[in-house]
Amino acid sequence: SSHPSSASSSSSSPCLVAASRRCVSALANSPLLSVSEEVRAALAAGRPVVALESTIVSHGMPYPENVRTALEVEAILRAHPAAPVVPATVAIIDGKIQVGLSQEQLERLGQAGHKAVKTSRRDFGQVLASKSAIGATTVSGTMIAAHMAGIPLFVTGGIGGVHRGVLETYDVSADLTELGRTPVAVVCAGAKSILDIPRTLEYLETEGVPTITLGHNSPDFPAFFTPSSGIPAMTHVETEQACAEIIHAHLRAGLTSGLVVGVPIPTAFSSQSSFIQSAIDQALGEVSARGITGKETTPFLLARVNELTKGVSLTANIALVKNNAAKGAGIATELAKLRN
Ligand code: PSU
Ligand code: MN
């Protein structure tokens, strides 16, 4: 049916994750989905859970900072002052979509680095069929798994977007079409200026994806290493509660698109942004010069910018991911209250 299911009909209609906490996604029975015991118990009890991606671990940061950061982000969620939030890191391991990783699995993923398969929607079949491959899920891939498991909120660093030079390359991240088709809220620090941010926001608008800036004294969508992109988001809220209310209403209405919550980088870590920007410009030039295309483009840019800034961009990247986790824990907590 194309009509949103109301709470009262949720017992008889195919159940949307958003309808109520007891109502588990119809996809939750997939034989290829493996949800950890801790995550399963938290979801069943209506306690807050936050999904986390794994491409940021394998392709977004070097080893061993990647594993350390992943564990620290999980620890920030668990130590959330109001009440613990359960982390659910997503990856494809041993031919299963794993939601909630052990420390050992995180270590395998971090060590695999670029040998892991960067996994967006199109890559699932290939990675699942090859039982030995490790699939590191992107924002797109992680949203799919989170939705399958019934997790409405997901925290990461930055989303993919419309690439600069799109009119030549047609390079638009699968994250954007995923946001248009999968009802999960993604908390991030905006989009990196490796991307065309104005066109990314236009694309999200076309896909029916609300963009919400949180805790900003301006309506601007953040731009990863800088607090403001100069382009307004759909709306701007000051509190995690107000943010959760919009997410809750959007999901409860049965809309099938996701949402983006942009959390500006803390100002203490944004001072080096013009130095980082010059590294980004150089790395972008190298992408064209070397003829890098397709799924290789973003990992190349991320690694090259880390290299060129000798760790300055990595420090900012780690700081903003942790800040997003702290904010995401607050939003997840408010969202759980609204859903219970
Ligand atoms: N941007 C970042 N860090 C990242 C990514 C993007 O600042 O780690 C990763 C995310 O996993 C995102 C993916 O989903 O890159 C997008 O890749 P592509 O541009 O090829 O769609
Ligand atoms: Mn691409």
CSV table of C-alpha atoms and ligand atoms in Angstrom, one decimal:
chain,number,residue,atom,x,y,z
A,1,SER,CA,0.0,0.0,0.0
A,2,SER,CA,1.2,3.5,-0.7
A,3,HIS,CA,-0.6,4.8,2.3
A,4,PRO,CA,1.3,5.4,5.6
A,5,SER,CA,0.2,2.8,8.1
A,6,SER,CA,-1.3,4.3,11.3
A,7,ALA,CA,-0.4,3.0,14.7
A,8,SER,CA,-3.8,1.2,15.0
A,9,SER,CA,-3.3,-0.7,11.8
A,10,SER,CA,0.2,-1.7,12.4
A,11,SER,CA,-0.7,-5.1,13.7
A,12,SER,CA,-2.4,-6.1,10.4
A,13,SER,CA,-0.3,-4.3,7.9
A,14,PRO,CA,3.4,-4.9,6.9
A,15,CYS,CA,5.1,-3.2,9.7
A,16,LEU,CA,7.2,-0.1,9.4
A,17,VAL,CA,10.0,0.3,11.8
A,18,ALA,CA,8.7,3.7,12.8
A,19,ALA,CA,5.2,2.6,13.7
A,20,SER,CA,6.2,1.5,17.2
A,21,ARG,CA,9.1,0.1,19.1
A,22,ARG,CA,7.5,-3.3,19.3
A,23,CYS,CA,7.0,-3.3,15.6
A,24,VAL,CA,10.1,-4.8,14.0
A,25,SER,CA,11.0,-4.3,10.4
A,26,ALA,CA,9.6,-6.8,8.0
A,27,LEU,CA,13.2,-7.3,6.8
A,28,ALA,CA,14.3,-8.4,10.3
A,29,ASN,CA,13.7,-12.0,9.4
A,30,SER,CA,16.2,-11.9,6.6
A,31,PRO,CA,18.4,-15.1,6.9
A,32,LEU,CA,21.4,-12.9,6.0
A,33,LEU,CA,20.9,-10.5,8.9
A,34,SER,CA,22.8,-11.2,12.2
A,35,VAL,CA,22.0,-8.8,15.0
A,36,SER,CA,24.2,-9.0,18.2
A,37,GLU,CA,22.5,-10.2,21.4
A,38,GLU,CA,23.2,-6.8,23.0
A,39,VAL,CA,21.6,-4.8,20.2
A,40,ARG,CA,18.6,-7.2,20.0
A,41,ALA,CA,17.9,-6.9,23.7
A,42,ALA,CA,18.1,-3.1,23.6
A,43,LEU,CA,15.7,-2.9,20.7
A,44,ALA,CA,13.3,-5.3,22.3
A,45,ALA,CA,13.3,-3.2,25.5
A,46,GLY,CA,12.9,0.1,23.6
A,47,ARG,CA,16.3,1.3,24.8
A,48,PRO,CA,18.3,3.7,22.6
A,49,VAL,CA,20.5,2.2,19.9
A,50,VAL,CA,22.7,4.0,17.4
A,51,ALA,CA,24.0,2.4,14.2
A,52,LEU,CA,27.6,3.2,13.1
A,53,GLU,CA,29.3,2.6,9.7
A,54,SER,CA,32.4,0.8,8.9
A,55,THR,CA,33.8,2.4,5.7
A,56,ILE,CA,35.0,5.2,7.9
A,57,VAL,CA,37.0,2.6,9.8
A,58,SER,CA,38.4,0.7,6.7
A,59,HIS,CA,38.7,3.5,4.2
A,60,GLY,CA,38.3,6.8,6.1
A,61,MET,CA,41.1,6.6,8.6
A,62,PRO,CA,44.5,4.8,8.8
A,63,TYR,CA,45.2,1.9,11.2
A,64,PRO,CA,45.4,1.9,14.2
A,65,GLU,CA,43.7,5.3,14.7
A,66,ASN,CA,40.7,3.9,12.9
A,67,VAL,CA,40.1,1.1,15.4
A,68,ARG,CA,40.9,3.3,18.4
A,69,THR,CA,38.4,5.9,17.2
A,70,ALA,CA,35.7,3.3,16.5
A,71,LEU,CA,36.1,1.9,20.1
A,72,GLU,CA,36.1,5.4,21.6
A,73,VAL,CA,32.9,6.3,19.7
A,74,GLU,CA,31.3,3.2,21.0
A,75,ALA,CA,32.4,4.1,24.5
A,76,ILE,CA,31.0,7.7,24.2
A,77,LEU,CA,27.6,6.1,23.4
A,78,ARG,CA,27.7,3.7,26.3
A,79,ALA,CA,28.7,6.4,28.7
A,80,HIS,CA,26.0,8.8,27.7
A,81,PRO,CA,25.1,10.7,30.9
A,82,ALA,CA,21.3,10.3,30.7
A,83,ALA,CA,21.4,6.5,30.1
A,84,PRO,CA,23.7,4.2,28.2
A,85,VAL,CA,23.2,4.1,24.4
A,86,VAL,CA,24.0,0.8,22.7
A,87,PRO,CA,26.3,1.0,19.6
A,88,ALA,CA,25.5,-1.1,16.6
A,89,THR,CA,28.5,-1.0,14.2
A,90,VAL,CA,27.6,-2.5,10.8
A,91,ALA,CA,29.7,-4.7,8.5
A,92,ILE,CA,29.4,-7.7,6.3
A,93,ILE,CA,31.5,-10.6,7.8
A,94,ASP,CA,31.4,-14.3,7.1
A,95,GLY,CA,28.6,-13.9,4.6
A,96,LYS,CA,26.2,-12.1,7.0
A,97,ILE,CA,25.1,-8.6,7.5
A,98,GLN,CA,26.3,-8.0,11.1
A,99,VAL,CA,24.7,-5.4,13.2
A,100,GLY,CA,26.7,-4.9,16.4
A,101,LEU,CA,30.4,-6.0,16.2
A,102,SER,CA,32.7,-7.6,18.7
A,103,GLN,CA,36.0,-5.9,19.5
A,104,GLU,CA,37.7,-8.7,17.5
A,105,GLN,CA,35.6,-8.1,14.4
A,106,LEU,CA,36.3,-4.3,14.6
A,107,GLU,CA,40.0,-5.1,14.8
A,108,ARG,CA,39.8,-7.4,11.7
A,109,LEU,CA,38.0,-4.6,9.8
A,110,GLY,CA,40.5,-1.9,10.8
A,111,GLN,CA,43.4,-4.1,9.9
A,112,ALA,CA,41.9,-5.0,6.5
A,113,GLY,CA,41.8,-1.3,5.6
A,114,HIS,CA,41.4,-0.8,1.9
A,115,LYS,CA,41.3,-4.6,1.4
A,116,ALA,CA,37.8,-4.5,2.8
A,117,VAL,CA,35.2,-4.1,0.2
A,118,LYS,CA,33.5,-0.7,0.3
A,119,THR,CA,29.9,-1.7,0.4
A,120,SER,CA,27.0,0.5,-0.8
A,121,ARG,CA,23.6,-0.8,-1.9
A,122,ARG,CA,24.9,-2.2,-5.2
A,123,ASP,CA,27.7,-4.2,-3.6
A,124,PHE,CA,25.7,-6.3,-1.1
A,125,GLY,CA,25.0,-9.3,-3.3
A,126,GLN,CA,28.6,-9.6,-4.4
A,127,VAL,CA,30.0,-9.3,-0.8
A,128,LEU,CA,27.4,-11.7,0.7
A,129,ALA,CA,28.0,-14.3,-2.0
A,130,SER,CA,31.7,-14.3,-1.3
A,131,LYS,CA,31.8,-15.7,2.2
A,132,SER,CA,35.4,-14.6,2.7
A,133,ALA,CA,35.1,-10.9,1.8
A,134,ILE,CA,34.8,-8.3,4.5
A,135,GLY,CA,32.3,-5.7,3.6
A,136,ALA,CA,32.8,-2.2,5.1
A,137,THR,CA,29.4,-0.5,4.8
A,138,THR,CA,29.1,3.1,3.6
A,139,VAL,CA,26.4,5.5,4.8
A,140,SER,CA,24.2,3.8,2.1
A,141,GLY,CA,25.0,0.3,3.2
A,142,THR,CA,24.7,1.1,6.9
A,143,MET,CA,21.3,2.7,6.4
A,144,ILE,CA,20.1,-0.5,4.7
A,145,ALA,CA,21.3,-2.7,7.6
A,146,ALA,CA,20.0,-0.3,10.3
A,147,HIS,CA,16.6,-0.3,8.7
A,148,MET,CA,16.5,-4.1,8.5
A,149,ALA,CA,17.3,-4.3,12.2
A,150,GLY,CA,14.8,-1.6,13.2
A,151,ILE,CA,17.4,1.1,14.2
A,152,PRO,CA,16.1,4.6,13.3
A,153,LEU,CA,19.3,6.6,14.0
A,154,PHE,CA,22.9,6.4,12.7
A,155,VAL,CA,26.0,8.4,13.5
A,156,THR,CA,28.9,9.0,11.2
A,157,GLY,CA,31.5,11.7,10.3
A,158,GLY,CA,30.4,12.9,6.8
A,159,ILE,CA,28.0,11.8,4.2
A,160,GLY,CA,28.8,11.3,0.5
A,161,GLY,CA,27.3,13.8,-2.0
A,162,VAL,CA,27.4,15.2,-5.4
A,163,HIS,CA,31.0,15.4,-6.5
A,164,ARG,CA,32.6,18.5,-7.9
A,165,GLY,CA,32.7,18.1,-11.7
A,166,VAL,CA,29.4,16.1,-11.6
A,167,LEU,CA,28.4,17.5,-15.0
A,168,GLU,CA,31.3,15.7,-16.6
A,169,THR,CA,31.5,12.6,-14.3
A,170,TYR,CA,27.9,12.0,-13.3
A,171,ASP,CA,29.4,11.1,-9.9
A,172,VAL,CA,26.6,11.3,-7.3
A,173,SER,CA,27.1,9.2,-4.1
A,174,ALA,CA,24.7,6.3,-3.6
A,175,ASP,CA,24.3,7.8,-0.1
A,176,LEU,CA,22.0,10.5,-1.5
A,177,THR,CA,19.6,8.0,-3.3
A,178,GLU,CA,19.7,5.8,-0.2
A,179,LEU,CA,18.6,8.8,1.9
A,180,GLY,CA,15.7,9.2,-0.6
A,181,ARG,CA,14.5,5.6,-0.1
A,182,THR,CA,15.4,4.4,3.4
A,183,PRO,CA,13.8,5.8,6.5
A,184,VAL,CA,16.8,6.3,8.8
A,185,ALA,CA,18.2,9.5,10.3
A,186,VAL,CA,21.9,10.1,9.7
A,187,VAL,CA,23.8,12.4,12.1
A,188,CYS,CA,27.0,13.8,10.6
A,189,ALA,CA,29.1,17.0,10.4
A,190,GLY,CA,27.7,17.8,7.0
A,191,ALA,CA,29.5,17.1,3.7
A,192,LYS,CA,33.2,17.6,3.1
A,193,SER,CA,34.3,20.2,0.6
A,194,ILE,CA,35.7,17.4,-1.6
A,195,LEU,CA,32.1,17.6,-2.7
A,196,ASP,CA,29.8,20.2,-4.3
A,197,ILE,CA,27.8,21.2,-1.3
A,198,PRO,CA,25.2,23.4,-2.9
A,199,ARG,CA,24.4,20.6,-5.4
A,200,THR,CA,24.4,18.0,-2.7
A,201,LEU,CA,21.7,20.0,-0.8
A,202,GLU,CA,19.7,20.5,-4.0
A,203,TYR,CA,19.8,16.7,-4.6
A,204,LEU,CA,18.7,15.9,-1.0
A,205,GLU,CA,15.8,18.3,-1.5
A,206,THR,CA,14.8,16.5,-4.7
A,207,GLU,CA,15.0,13.2,-2.9
A,208,GLY,CA,12.6,14.4,-0.1
A,209,VAL,CA,15.3,14.3,2.5
A,210,PRO,CA,15.0,16.9,5.4
A,211,THR,CA,18.2,18.5,6.4
A,212,ILE,CA,18.4,19.7,10.0
A,213,THR,CA,21.2,21.7,11.5
A,214,LEU,CA,21.6,21.1,15.2
A,215,GLY,CA,23.0,23.6,17.7
A,216,HIS,CA,24.0,26.3,15.4
A,217,ASN,CA,23.2,29.9,15.7
A,218,SER,CA,22.7,30.1,12.0
A,219,PRO,CA,20.5,28.0,9.7
A,220,ASP,CA,23.5,26.9,7.6
A,221,PHE,CA,24.3,23.3,6.9
A,222,PRO,CA,27.7,22.4,8.2
A,223,ALA,CA,30.6,21.6,5.9
A,224,PHE,CA,32.6,19.0,7.9
A,225,PHE,CA,35.9,20.8,8.6
A,226,THR,CA,34.1,24.2,8.9
A,227,PRO,CA,30.9,24.9,10.9
A,228,SER,CA,29.1,26.6,8.1
A,229,SER,CA,28.7,25.8,4.3
A,230,GLY,CA,27.1,29.2,3.6
A,231,ILE,CA,24.0,27.3,2.4
A,232,PRO,CA,20.9,27.0,4.7
A,233,ALA,CA,19.6,23.6,5.7
A,234,MET,CA,15.9,22.9,5.6
A,235,THR,CA,15.7,23.9,9.3
A,236,HIS,CA,17.8,24.6,12.3
A,237,VAL,CA,17.1,23.4,15.9
A,238,GLU,CA,18.9,24.2,19.1
A,239,THR,CA,18.1,21.0,21.1
A,240,GLU,CA,18.4,17.3,20.7
A,241,GLN,CA,14.8,17.0,21.8
A,242,ALA,CA,13.6,19.3,19.0
A,243,CYS,CA,15.6,17.3,16.6
A,244,ALA,CA,14.2,14.0,17.8
A,245,GLU,CA,10.6,15.4,17.5
A,246,ILE,CA,11.1,16.2,13.7
A,247,ILE,CA,12.7,12.7,13.1
A,248,HIS,CA,9.9,11.0,15.0
A,249,ALA,CA,7.2,12.9,13.1
A,250,HIS,CA,8.8,12.2,9.8
A,251,LEU,CA,9.2,8.4,10.4
A,252,ARG,CA,5.8,8.1,12.1
A,253,ALA,CA,4.1,9.7,9.1
A,254,GLY,CA,5.3,6.7,7.1
A,255,LEU,CA,7.5,8.7,4.8
A,256,THR,CA,10.0,6.3,3.3
A,257,SER,CA,12.9,8.8,3.0
A,258,GLY,CA,15.6,9.3,5.6
A,259,LEU,CA,16.8,12.5,7.2
A,260,VAL,CA,20.2,14.2,7.6
A,261,VAL,CA,21.1,15.9,10.9
A,262,GLY,CA,24.1,18.3,10.5
A,263,VAL,CA,26.2,18.9,13.6
A,264,PRO,CA,28.8,21.7,13.2
A,265,ILE,CA,32.4,20.8,14.1
A,266,PRO,CA,33.3,22.3,17.5
A,267,THR,CA,35.1,25.6,16.9
A,268,ALA,CA,38.1,24.4,18.9
A,269,PHE,CA,38.8,22.1,16.0
A,270,SER,CA,37.9,24.2,13.0
A,271,SER,CA,40.9,26.6,13.1
A,272,GLN,CA,42.9,24.7,10.5
A,273,SER,CA,40.2,24.5,7.9
A,274,SER,CA,41.9,26.8,5.4
A,275,PHE,CA,45.1,24.7,5.6
A,276,ILE,CA,43.0,21.5,5.1
A,277,GLN,CA,41.1,23.2,2.2
A,278,SER,CA,44.4,23.7,0.3
A,279,ALA,CA,45.2,20.0,0.7
A,280,ILE,CA,41.7,19.2,-0.5
A,281,ASP,CA,42.2,21.3,-3.6
A,282,GLN,CA,45.5,19.6,-4.4
A,283,ALA,CA,44.0,16.1,-3.9
A,284,LEU,CA,41.1,17.0,-6.2
A,285,GLY,CA,43.6,18.0,-8.9
A,286,GLU,CA,45.3,14.6,-8.4
A,287,VAL,CA,42.0,12.7,-8.9
A,288,SER,CA,41.6,14.2,-12.4
A,289,ALA,CA,45.3,13.9,-13.3
A,290,ARG,CA,45.4,10.3,-12.3
A,291,GLY,CA,42.0,9.4,-13.9
A,292,ILE,CA,40.6,8.1,-10.6
A,293,THR,CA,36.8,7.3,-11.0
A,294,GLY,CA,33.9,5.4,-9.4
A,295,LYS,CA,34.1,4.1,-5.8
A,296,GLU,CA,37.8,4.8,-5.6
A,297,THR,CA,37.4,8.6,-5.7
A,298,THR,CA,36.3,9.2,-2.2
A,299,PRO,CA,38.7,6.8,-0.4
A,300,PHE,CA,41.6,8.3,-2.4
A,301,LEU,CA,40.6,11.8,-1.4
A,302,LEU,CA,40.2,10.9,2.2
A,303,ALA,CA,43.6,9.2,2.4
A,304,ARG,CA,45.4,11.8,0.4
A,305,VAL,CA,44.1,14.7,2.5
A,306,ASN,CA,45.2,12.9,5.7
A,307,GLU,CA,48.6,12.4,4.1
A,308,LEU,CA,49.0,16.0,2.8
A,309,THR,CA,48.0,17.6,6.1
A,310,LYS,CA,50.3,15.2,8.1
A,311,GLY,CA,47.5,14.3,10.5
A,312,VAL,CA,45.9,17.7,11.0
A,313,SER,CA,42.8,16.8,9.1
A,314,LEU,CA,42.7,13.4,10.9
A,315,THR,CA,42.7,15.1,14.3
A,316,ALA,CA,39.8,17.3,13.3
A,317,ASN,CA,38.0,14.3,11.8
A,318,ILE,CA,38.3,12.2,15.0
A,319,ALA,CA,37.1,15.2,17.1
A,320,LEU,CA,34.0,15.8,15.1
A,321,VAL,CA,33.0,12.1,14.9
A,322,LYS,CA,33.2,11.9,18.7
A,323,ASN,CA,31.2,15.1,19.0
A,324,ASN,CA,28.6,13.7,16.6
A,325,ALA,CA,28.4,10.5,18.8
A,326,ALA,CA,27.7,12.6,21.9
A,327,LYS,CA,25.0,14.6,20.1
A,328,GLY,CA,23.6,11.4,18.4
A,329,ALA,CA,23.4,9.7,21.8
A,330,GLY,CA,21.2,12.6,23.0
A,331,ILE,CA,19.0,12.4,20.0
A,332,ALA,CA,18.6,8.6,20.3
A,333,THR,CA,17.6,9.0,23.9
A,334,GLU,CA,14.9,11.6,23.1
A,335,LEU,CA,13.8,9.5,20.2
A,336,ALA,CA,13.4,6.4,22.4
A,337,LYS,CA,11.2,8.4,24.8
A,338,LEU,CA,9.0,9.5,21.9
A,339,ARG,CA,8.7,5.9,20.6
A,340,ASN,CA,8.0,4.2,23.8
B,1,PSU,N1,33.1,11.2,3.7
B,1,PSU,C1,33.9,11.3,4.8
B,1,PSU,N2,34.3,10.2,5.4
B,1,PSU,C2,34.0,9.0,5.0
B,1,PSU,C3,33.2,8.9,3.8
B,1,PSU,C4,32.7,10.0,3.2
B,1,PSU,O1,34.2,12.4,5.2
B,1,PSU,O2,34.4,7.9,5.5
B,1,PSU,C5,32.7,7.5,3.3
B,1,PSU,C6,31.4,7.1,3.9
B,1,PSU,O3,31.3,5.7,4.1
B,1,PSU,C7,30.4,7.5,2.8
B,1,PSU,C8,31.3,7.1,1.6
B,1,PSU,O4,29.2,6.8,2.8
B,1,PSU,O5,32.6,7.5,1.9
B,1,PSU,C9,30.8,7.7,0.3
B,1,PSU,O6,31.5,7.2,-0.8
B,1,PSU,P1,31.1,7.6,-2.3
B,1,PSU,O7,31.4,9.1,-2.4
B,1,PSU,O8,31.9,6.8,-3.2
B,1,PSU,O9,29.6,7.4,-2.4
B,2,MN,MN,30.7,7.9,-6.6
